[in-house]
Amino acid sequence: GAGVSQTPSNKVTEKGKYVELRCDPISGHTALYWYRQSLGQGPEFLIYFQGTGAADDSGLPNDRFFAVRPEGSVSTLKIQRTERGDSAVYLCASSPTGHVTDTQYFGPGTRLTVL
Amino acid sequence: AQSVAQPEDQVNVAEGNPLTVKCTYSVSGNPYLFWYVQYPNRGLQFLLKYITGDNLVKGSYGFEAEFNKSQTSFHLKKPSALVSDSALYFCAVSPSVTGGFKTIFGAGTRLFVKA
């Protein structure tokens, strides 16, 4: 079946602009996660959704970052007033139930470059 | 605070030789431990996980990992390396059920298998 998909695969923007990154999870997966991966680092947790609600947003770095999942499927990560330090690969993952023992299934990522 | 350490940035091994990629963790409560692999231009793929039970866990592509509670380690192993195993490997820990939903990843270890 189809895996996790993310669009766009690459996004180049200018400092101060607004960007949206989209994630399509595996059908039927109730849990969805966003991570940020900087060069040479492991994925860094941003936010976790269980259904439509953000069950844990403790990893969002500041209030410029926001994510939604209005129908419990597709999710959008929104970044306002982008800064050069936001440049990274943004990864999305989904899992069947969201239990901490679940395997997470990752998308290919969106590479964000802020000029 | 929970953390994961992968002490080696890079591991080099000859094809056919055994390989070990090291991981140590620090977490309160019972840890749930994962290994993921990342191939170039692809998302992270699940290899194996330890939840409970037998300390030796077998996973995909002939990989296995041994959970050692006294040493707080979860090293990834394979008896005979293949050139196609060359990739970036990440160890991850999920908190116990009372610890929220934040999965913590190590910084990654790049494995080079030489023909």
PDB file of C-alpha atoms in Angstrom:
ATOM      1  CA  GLY A   1       0.000   0.000   0.000  1.00  0.00           C
ATOM      2  CA  ALA A   2       0.958   3.647  -0.191  1.00  0.00           C
ATOM      3  CA  GLY A   3       3.405   4.939   2.354  1.00  0.00           C
ATOM      4  CA  VAL A   4       3.681   8.350   3.954  1.00  0.00           C
ATOM      5  CA  SER A   5       4.001  11.105   1.385  1.00  0.00           C
ATOM      6  CA  GLN A   6       5.213  14.662   1.844  1.00  0.00           C
ATOM      7  CA  THR A   7       4.952  17.670  -0.411  1.00  0.00           C
ATOM      8  CA  PRO A   8       6.827  19.536  -1.628  1.00  0.00           C
ATOM      9  CA  SER A   9      10.034  17.534  -1.644  1.00  0.00           C
ATOM     10  CA  ASN A  10      12.019  20.752  -1.728  1.00  0.00           C
ATOM     11  CA  LYS A  11      11.078  24.278  -0.729  1.00  0.00           C
ATOM     12  CA  VAL A  12      13.244  27.350  -1.116  1.00  0.00           C
ATOM     13  CA  THR A  13      11.987  30.552   0.444  1.00  0.00           C
ATOM     14  CA  GLU A  14      13.247  33.908   1.577  1.00  0.00           C
ATOM     15  CA  LYS A  15      13.738  35.009   5.141  1.00  0.00           C
ATOM     16  CA  GLY A  16      10.507  36.360   6.578  1.00  0.00           C
ATOM     17  CA  LYS A  17       8.187  34.428   4.288  1.00  0.00           C
ATOM     18  CA  TYR A  18       5.450  31.981   5.294  1.00  0.00           C
ATOM     19  CA  VAL A  19       5.620  28.299   4.285  1.00  0.00           C
ATOM     20  CA  GLU A  20       3.349  25.287   4.528  1.00  0.00           C
ATOM     21  CA  LEU A  21       4.560  21.711   4.435  1.00  0.00           C
ATOM     22  CA  ARG A  22       2.097  18.894   3.829  1.00  0.00           C
ATOM     23  CA  CYS A  23       2.029  15.320   5.072  1.00  0.00           C
ATOM     24  CA  ASP A  24      -0.220  12.478   3.898  1.00  0.00           C
ATOM     25  CA  PRO A  25      -0.028   9.613   6.403  1.00  0.00           C
ATOM     26  CA  ILE A  26      -0.711   5.961   5.794  1.00  0.00           C
ATOM     27  CA  SER A  27      -4.450   5.427   5.518  1.00  0.00           C
ATOM     28  CA  GLY A  28      -5.972   4.372   8.822  1.00  0.00           C
ATOM     29  CA  HIS A  29      -3.078   5.529  10.990  1.00  0.00           C
ATOM     30  CA  THR A  30      -4.434   7.606  13.845  1.00  0.00           C
ATOM     31  CA  ALA A  31      -1.083   8.991  14.986  1.00  0.00           C
ATOM     32  CA  LEU A  32       1.008  11.502  13.085  1.00  0.00           C
ATOM     33  CA  TYR A  33       4.365  13.020  14.030  1.00  0.00           C
ATOM     34  CA  TRP A  34       6.481  15.873  12.719  1.00  0.00           C
ATOM     35  CA  TYR A  35      10.250  15.959  13.143  1.00  0.00           C
ATOM     36  CA  ARG A  36      13.000  18.310  12.046  1.00  0.00           C
ATOM     37  CA  GLN A  37      16.369  16.925  10.956  1.00  0.00           C
ATOM     38  CA  SER A  38      19.297  19.276  10.689  1.00  0.00           C
ATOM     39  CA  LEU A  39      22.474  18.314   8.859  1.00  0.00           C
ATOM     40  CA  GLY A  40      24.435  15.722  10.789  1.00  0.00           C
ATOM     41  CA  GLN A  41      21.759  15.263  13.418  1.00  0.00           C
ATOM     42  CA  GLY A  42      19.021  12.814  14.190  1.00  0.00           C
ATOM     43  CA  PRO A  43      15.352  13.706  13.840  1.00  0.00           C
ATOM     44  CA  GLU A  44      14.158  16.143  16.485  1.00  0.00           C
ATOM     45  CA  PHE A  45      10.569  15.753  17.676  1.00  0.00           C
ATOM     46  CA  LEU A  46       8.257  18.681  16.968  1.00  0.00           C
ATOM     47  CA  ILE A  47       4.649  17.608  17.476  1.00  0.00           C
ATOM     48  CA  TYR A  48       2.429  14.545  17.783  1.00  0.00           C
ATOM     49  CA  PHE A  49      -1.205  14.258  16.716  1.00  0.00           C
ATOM     50  CA  GLN A  50      -3.669  11.660  17.905  1.00  0.00           C
ATOM     51  CA  GLY A  51      -6.563  11.998  15.508  1.00  0.00           C
ATOM     52  CA  THR A  52      -7.324  15.666  14.996  1.00  0.00           C
ATOM     53  CA  GLY A  53      -5.778  16.924  18.212  1.00  0.00           C
ATOM     54  CA  ALA A  54      -2.193  17.789  19.039  1.00  0.00           C
ATOM     55  CA  ALA A  55      -1.475  15.470  21.965  1.00  0.00           C
ATOM     56  CA  ASP A  56       2.079  16.737  22.453  1.00  0.00           C
ATOM     57  CA  ASP A  57       3.430  19.933  20.892  1.00  0.00           C
ATOM     58  CA  SER A  58       6.309  20.314  23.319  1.00  0.00           C
ATOM     59  CA  GLY A  59       8.899  20.130  20.559  1.00  0.00           C
ATOM     60  CA  LEU A  60       7.722  23.161  18.587  1.00  0.00           C
ATOM     61  CA  PRO A  61      10.611  25.630  18.960  1.00  0.00           C
ATOM     62  CA  ASN A  62       8.546  28.818  19.168  1.00  0.00           C
ATOM     63  CA  ASP A  63       5.218  30.342  18.217  1.00  0.00           C
ATOM     64  CA  ARG A  64       6.238  30.761  14.581  1.00  0.00           C
ATOM     65  CA  PHE A  65       5.627  27.043  14.171  1.00  0.00           C
ATOM     66  CA  PHE A  66       2.121  25.644  14.043  1.00  0.00           C
ATOM     67  CA  ALA A  67       0.604  22.407  12.770  1.00  0.00           C
ATOM     68  CA  VAL A  68      -2.920  21.248  12.035  1.00  0.00           C
ATOM     69  CA  ARG A  69      -4.664  18.009  11.198  1.00  0.00           C
ATOM     70  CA  PRO A  70      -8.283  19.079  10.796  1.00  0.00           C
ATOM     71  CA  GLU A  71      -9.806  15.802   9.605  1.00  0.00           C
ATOM     72  CA  GLY A  72      -7.486  13.389  11.326  1.00  0.00           C
ATOM     73  CA  SER A  73      -5.621  12.487   8.166  1.00  0.00           C
ATOM     74  CA  VAL A  74      -3.544  15.037   6.219  1.00  0.00           C
ATOM     75  CA  SER A  75      -1.446  17.381   8.309  1.00  0.00           C
ATOM     76  CA  THR A  76       0.115  20.742   7.493  1.00  0.00           C
ATOM     77  CA  LEU A  77       3.115  22.214   9.270  1.00  0.00           C
ATOM     78  CA  LYS A  78       3.077  25.988   9.040  1.00  0.00           C
ATOM     79  CA  ILE A  79       6.070  28.230   9.633  1.00  0.00           C
ATOM     80  CA  GLN A  80       5.638  31.986   9.848  1.00  0.00           C
ATOM     81  CA  ARG A  81       8.346  34.616   9.360  1.00  0.00           C
ATOM     82  CA  THR A  82      10.902  32.007   8.375  1.00  0.00           C
ATOM     83  CA  GLU A  83      14.470  32.405   9.541  1.00  0.00           C
ATOM     84  CA  ARG A  84      17.681  30.981   8.096  1.00  0.00           C
ATOM     85  CA  GLY A  85      17.935  28.714  11.131  1.00  0.00           C
ATOM     86  CA  ASP A  86      14.708  27.004  10.083  1.00  0.00           C
ATOM     87  CA  SER A  87      16.550  25.412   7.152  1.00  0.00           C
ATOM     88  CA  ALA A  88      16.377  21.642   7.644  1.00  0.00           C
ATOM     89  CA  VAL A  89      14.631  18.514   6.426  1.00  0.00           C
ATOM     90  CA  TYR A  90      11.157  18.240   7.909  1.00  0.00           C
ATOM     91  CA  LEU A  91      10.051  14.652   8.369  1.00  0.00           C
ATOM     92  CA  CYS A  92       6.573  13.341   8.901  1.00  0.00           C
ATOM     93  CA  ALA A  93       5.752   9.907  10.301  1.00  0.00           C
ATOM     94  CA  SER A  94       2.575   8.024  11.085  1.00  0.00           C
ATOM     95  CA  SER A  95       1.795   5.025  13.242  1.00  0.00           C
ATOM     96  CA  PRO A  96      -1.265   2.837  13.656  1.00  0.00           C
ATOM     97  CA  THR A  97      -2.330   3.796  17.178  1.00  0.00           C
ATOM     98  CA  GLY A  98       0.139   6.259  18.653  1.00  0.00           C
ATOM     99  CA  HIS A  99       1.180   3.961  21.464  1.00  0.00           C
ATOM    100  CA  VAL A 100       4.792   4.503  22.465  1.00  0.00           C
ATOM    101  CA  THR A 101       5.643   0.970  21.323  1.00  0.00           C
ATOM    102  CA  ASP A 102       4.330   1.603  17.790  1.00  0.00           C
ATOM    103  CA  THR A 103       6.648   1.511  14.815  1.00  0.00           C
ATOM    104  CA  GLN A 104       6.656   4.871  13.077  1.00  0.00           C
ATOM    105  CA  TYR A 105       6.562   4.983   9.271  1.00  0.00           C
ATOM    106  CA  PHE A 106       8.411   7.937   7.816  1.00  0.00           C
ATOM    107  CA  GLY A 107       7.899   9.962   4.694  1.00  0.00           C
ATOM    108  CA  PRO A 108      10.794  11.068   2.465  1.00  0.00           C
ATOM    109  CA  GLY A 109      10.863  14.538   4.000  1.00  0.00           C
ATOM    110  CA  THR A 110      10.667  18.114   2.777  1.00  0.00           C
ATOM    111  CA  ARG A 111      13.968  19.939   2.480  1.00  0.00           C
ATOM    112  CA  LEU A 112      13.382  23.562   3.477  1.00  0.00           C
ATOM    113  CA  THR A 113      15.978  26.162   2.561  1.00  0.00           C
ATOM    114  CA  VAL A 114      15.566  29.700   3.863  1.00  0.00           C
ATOM    115  CA  LEU A 115      17.728  32.212   2.019  1.00  0.00           C
TER     116      LEU A 115
ATOM    117  CA  ALA B   1      16.145  13.817  30.951  1.00  0.00           C
ATOM    118  CA  GLN B   2      15.951  11.120  28.328  1.00  0.00           C
ATOM    119  CA  SER B   3      18.767  10.801  25.858  1.00  0.00           C
ATOM    120  CA  VAL B   4      20.328   8.513  23.303  1.00  0.00           C
ATOM    121  CA  ALA B   5      24.005   8.388  22.434  1.00  0.00           C
ATOM    122  CA  GLN B   6      25.615   6.900  19.359  1.00  0.00           C
ATOM    123  CA  PRO B   7      29.295   7.251  20.189  1.00  0.00           C
ATOM    124  CA  GLU B   8      30.594   6.597  16.679  1.00  0.00           C
ATOM    125  CA  ASP B   9      29.967   9.026  13.840  1.00  0.00           C
ATOM    126  CA  GLN B  10      31.133   6.430  11.347  1.00  0.00           C
ATOM    127  CA  VAL B  11      31.790   2.702  11.271  1.00  0.00           C
ATOM    128  CA  ASN B  12      33.852   1.077   8.536  1.00  0.00           C
ATOM    129  CA  VAL B  13      33.713  -2.650   7.914  1.00  0.00           C
ATOM    130  CA  ALA B  14      34.713  -4.995   5.118  1.00  0.00           C
ATOM    131  CA  GLU B  15      32.023  -6.945   3.303  1.00  0.00           C
ATOM    132  CA  GLY B  16      31.481 -10.326   4.909  1.00  0.00           C
ATOM    133  CA  ASN B  17      32.752  -9.219   8.305  1.00  0.00           C
ATOM    134  CA  PRO B  18      30.490  -8.768  11.329  1.00  0.00           C
ATOM    135  CA  LEU B  19      29.344  -5.255  12.126  1.00  0.00           C
ATOM    136  CA  THR B  20      28.292  -3.499  15.306  1.00  0.00           C
ATOM    137  CA  VAL B  21      26.741  -0.057  15.603  1.00  0.00           C
ATOM    138  CA  LYS B  22      26.643   1.142  19.192  1.00  0.00           C
ATOM    139  CA  CYS B  23      23.833   2.826  21.096  1.00  0.00           C
ATOM    140  CA  THR B  24      23.452   3.732  24.748  1.00  0.00           C
ATOM    141  CA  TYR B  25      20.458   5.358  26.358  1.00  0.00           C
ATOM    142  CA  SER B  26      19.305   7.166  29.441  1.00  0.00           C
ATOM    143  CA  VAL B  27      15.625   7.018  30.277  1.00  0.00           C
ATOM    144  CA  SER B  28      13.482   6.772  33.361  1.00  0.00           C
ATOM    145  CA  GLY B  29      11.296   3.727  33.565  1.00  0.00           C
ATOM    146  CA  ASN B  30      11.295   0.886  31.068  1.00  0.00           C
ATOM    147  CA  PRO B  31      12.738   1.895  27.720  1.00  0.00           C
ATOM    148  CA  TYR B  32      11.298   1.090  24.352  1.00  0.00           C
ATOM    149  CA  LEU B  33      14.186   1.040  21.889  1.00  0.00           C
ATOM    150  CA  PHE B  34      14.236   1.241  18.111  1.00  0.00           C
ATOM    151  CA  TRP B  35      16.670   1.132  15.231  1.00  0.00           C
ATOM    152  CA  TYR B  36      15.938   2.922  11.962  1.00  0.00           C
ATOM    153  CA  VAL B  37      18.021   3.110   8.773  1.00  0.00           C
ATOM    154  CA  GLN B  38      18.164   5.999   6.323  1.00  0.00           C
ATOM    155  CA  TYR B  39      19.302   5.470   2.755  1.00  0.00           C
ATOM    156  CA  PRO B  40      20.255   8.471   0.583  1.00  0.00           C
ATOM    157  CA  ASN B  41      17.243  10.522  -0.515  1.00  0.00           C
ATOM    158  CA  ARG B  42      14.846   8.207   1.284  1.00  0.00           C
ATOM    159  CA  GLY B  43      12.952   8.369   4.544  1.00  0.00           C
ATOM    160  CA  LEU B  44      13.833   6.473   7.664  1.00  0.00           C
ATOM    161  CA  GLN B  45      12.958   2.800   7.575  1.00  0.00           C
ATOM    162  CA  PHE B  46      12.235   0.673  10.626  1.00  0.00           C
ATOM    163  CA  LEU B  47      14.689  -2.149  11.340  1.00  0.00           C
ATOM    164  CA  LEU B  48      13.734  -3.552  14.735  1.00  0.00           C
ATOM    165  CA  LYS B  49      12.537  -2.702  18.208  1.00  0.00           C
ATOM    166  CA  TYR B  50      12.790  -3.899  21.791  1.00  0.00           C
ATOM    167  CA  ILE B  51       9.650  -3.683  23.885  1.00  0.00           C
ATOM    168  CA  THR B  52       9.937  -6.477  26.407  1.00  0.00           C
ATOM    169  CA  GLY B  53      10.955 -10.111  26.667  1.00  0.00           C
ATOM    170  CA  ASP B  54      13.972 -11.684  24.974  1.00  0.00           C
ATOM    171  CA  ASN B  55      16.972  -9.369  25.083  1.00  0.00           C
ATOM    172  CA  LEU B  56      18.038 -10.387  21.561  1.00  0.00           C
ATOM    173  CA  VAL B  57      15.777  -8.863  18.954  1.00  0.00           C
ATOM    174  CA  LYS B  58      15.865  -9.897  15.314  1.00  0.00           C
ATOM    175  CA  GLY B  59      14.827  -7.511  12.594  1.00  0.00           C
ATOM    176  CA  SER B  60      14.847  -6.782   8.899  1.00  0.00           C
ATOM    177  CA  TYR B  61      17.697  -7.528   6.457  1.00  0.00           C
ATOM    178  CA  GLY B  62      19.464  -9.889   8.872  1.00  0.00           C
ATOM    179  CA  PHE B  63      20.037  -7.275  11.555  1.00  0.00           C
ATOM    180  CA  GLU B  64      19.684  -7.967  15.257  1.00  0.00           C
ATOM    181  CA  ALA B  65      20.171  -5.977  18.434  1.00  0.00           C
ATOM    182  CA  GLU B  66      20.849  -6.888  22.018  1.00  0.00           C
ATOM    183  CA  PHE B  67      19.221  -5.054  24.888  1.00  0.00           C
ATOM    184  CA  ASN B  68      21.523  -4.845  27.906  1.00  0.00           C
ATOM    185  CA  LYS B  69      19.798  -3.242  30.866  1.00  0.00           C
ATOM    186  CA  SER B  70      22.841  -3.137  33.146  1.00  0.00           C
ATOM    187  CA  GLN B  71      24.917  -1.350  30.515  1.00  0.00           C
ATOM    188  CA  THR B  72      21.935   0.675  29.200  1.00  0.00           C
ATOM    189  CA  SER B  73      22.894  -0.331  25.686  1.00  0.00           C
ATOM    190  CA  PHE B  74      21.111  -1.499  22.558  1.00  0.00           C
ATOM    191  CA  HIS B  75      23.830  -2.258  20.001  1.00  0.00           C
ATOM    192  CA  LEU B  76      22.891  -3.152  16.435  1.00  0.00           C
ATOM    193  CA  LYS B  77      24.652  -6.144  14.930  1.00  0.00           C
ATOM    194  CA  LYS B  78      24.859  -8.195  11.779  1.00  0.00           C
ATOM    195  CA  PRO B  79      26.973 -11.340  11.375  1.00  0.00           C
ATOM    196  CA  SER B  80      28.041 -10.640   7.793  1.00  0.00           C
ATOM    197  CA  ALA B  81      27.940  -7.139   6.313  1.00  0.00           C
ATOM    198  CA  LEU B  82      26.884  -6.369   2.746  1.00  0.00           C
ATOM    199  CA  VAL B  83      27.905  -3.377   0.646  1.00  0.00           C
ATOM    200  CA  SER B  84      24.191  -2.576   0.400  1.00  0.00           C
ATOM    201  CA  ASP B  85      24.083  -2.112   4.192  1.00  0.00           C
ATOM    202  CA  SER B  86      25.974   1.157   3.764  1.00  0.00           C
ATOM    203  CA  ALA B  87      23.614   3.815   5.131  1.00  0.00           C
ATOM    204  CA  LEU B  88      22.896   6.066   8.108  1.00  0.00           C
ATOM    205  CA  TYR B  89      21.622   4.275  11.198  1.00  0.00           C
ATOM    206  CA  PHE B  90      19.633   5.856  14.008  1.00  0.00           C
ATOM    207  CA  CYS B  91      18.904   4.523  17.456  1.00  0.00           C
ATOM    208  CA  ALA B  92      15.776   5.879  19.144  1.00  0.00           C
ATOM    209  CA  VAL B  93      14.065   5.611  22.495  1.00  0.00           C
ATOM    210  CA  SER B  94      10.428   6.110  23.354  1.00  0.00           C
ATOM    211  CA  PRO B  95       9.521   6.951  26.889  1.00  0.00           C
ATOM    212  CA  SER B  96       7.588   4.678  29.166  1.00  0.00           C
ATOM    213  CA  VAL B  97       3.847   5.043  29.033  1.00  0.00           C
ATOM    214  CA  THR B  98       3.999   7.832  31.609  1.00  0.00           C
ATOM    215  CA  GLY B  99       6.639   9.778  29.784  1.00  0.00           C
ATOM    216  CA  GLY B 100       4.682  11.417  27.001  1.00  0.00           C
ATOM    217  CA  PHE B 101       5.064  10.772  23.319  1.00  0.00           C
ATOM    218  CA  LYS B 102       8.388  12.302  22.448  1.00  0.00           C
ATOM    219  CA  THR B 103      10.656   9.825  20.679  1.00  0.00           C
ATOM    220  CA  ILE B 104      14.304  10.732  21.091  1.00  0.00           C
ATOM    221  CA  PHE B 105      16.744   9.911  18.291  1.00  0.00           C
ATOM    222  CA  GLY B 106      20.487   9.615  18.420  1.00  0.00           C
ATOM    223  CA  ALA B 107      22.661  11.672  16.091  1.00  0.00           C
ATOM    224  CA  GLY B 108      23.182   8.732  13.769  1.00  0.00           C
ATOM    225  CA  THR B 109      26.079   6.508  12.738  1.00  0.00           C
ATOM    226  CA  ARG B 110      27.180   6.265   9.133  1.00  0.00           C
ATOM    227  CA  LEU B 111      28.075   2.727   8.147  1.00  0.00           C
ATOM    228  CA  PHE B 112      30.462   2.140   5.257  1.00  0.00           C
ATOM    229  CA  VAL B 113      30.810  -1.424   4.024  1.00  0.00           C
ATOM    230  CA  LYS B 114      33.745  -1.861   1.673  1.00  0.00           C
ATOM    231  CA  ALA B 115      33.751  -4.558  -0.995  1.00  0.00           C
TER     232      ALA B 115
END
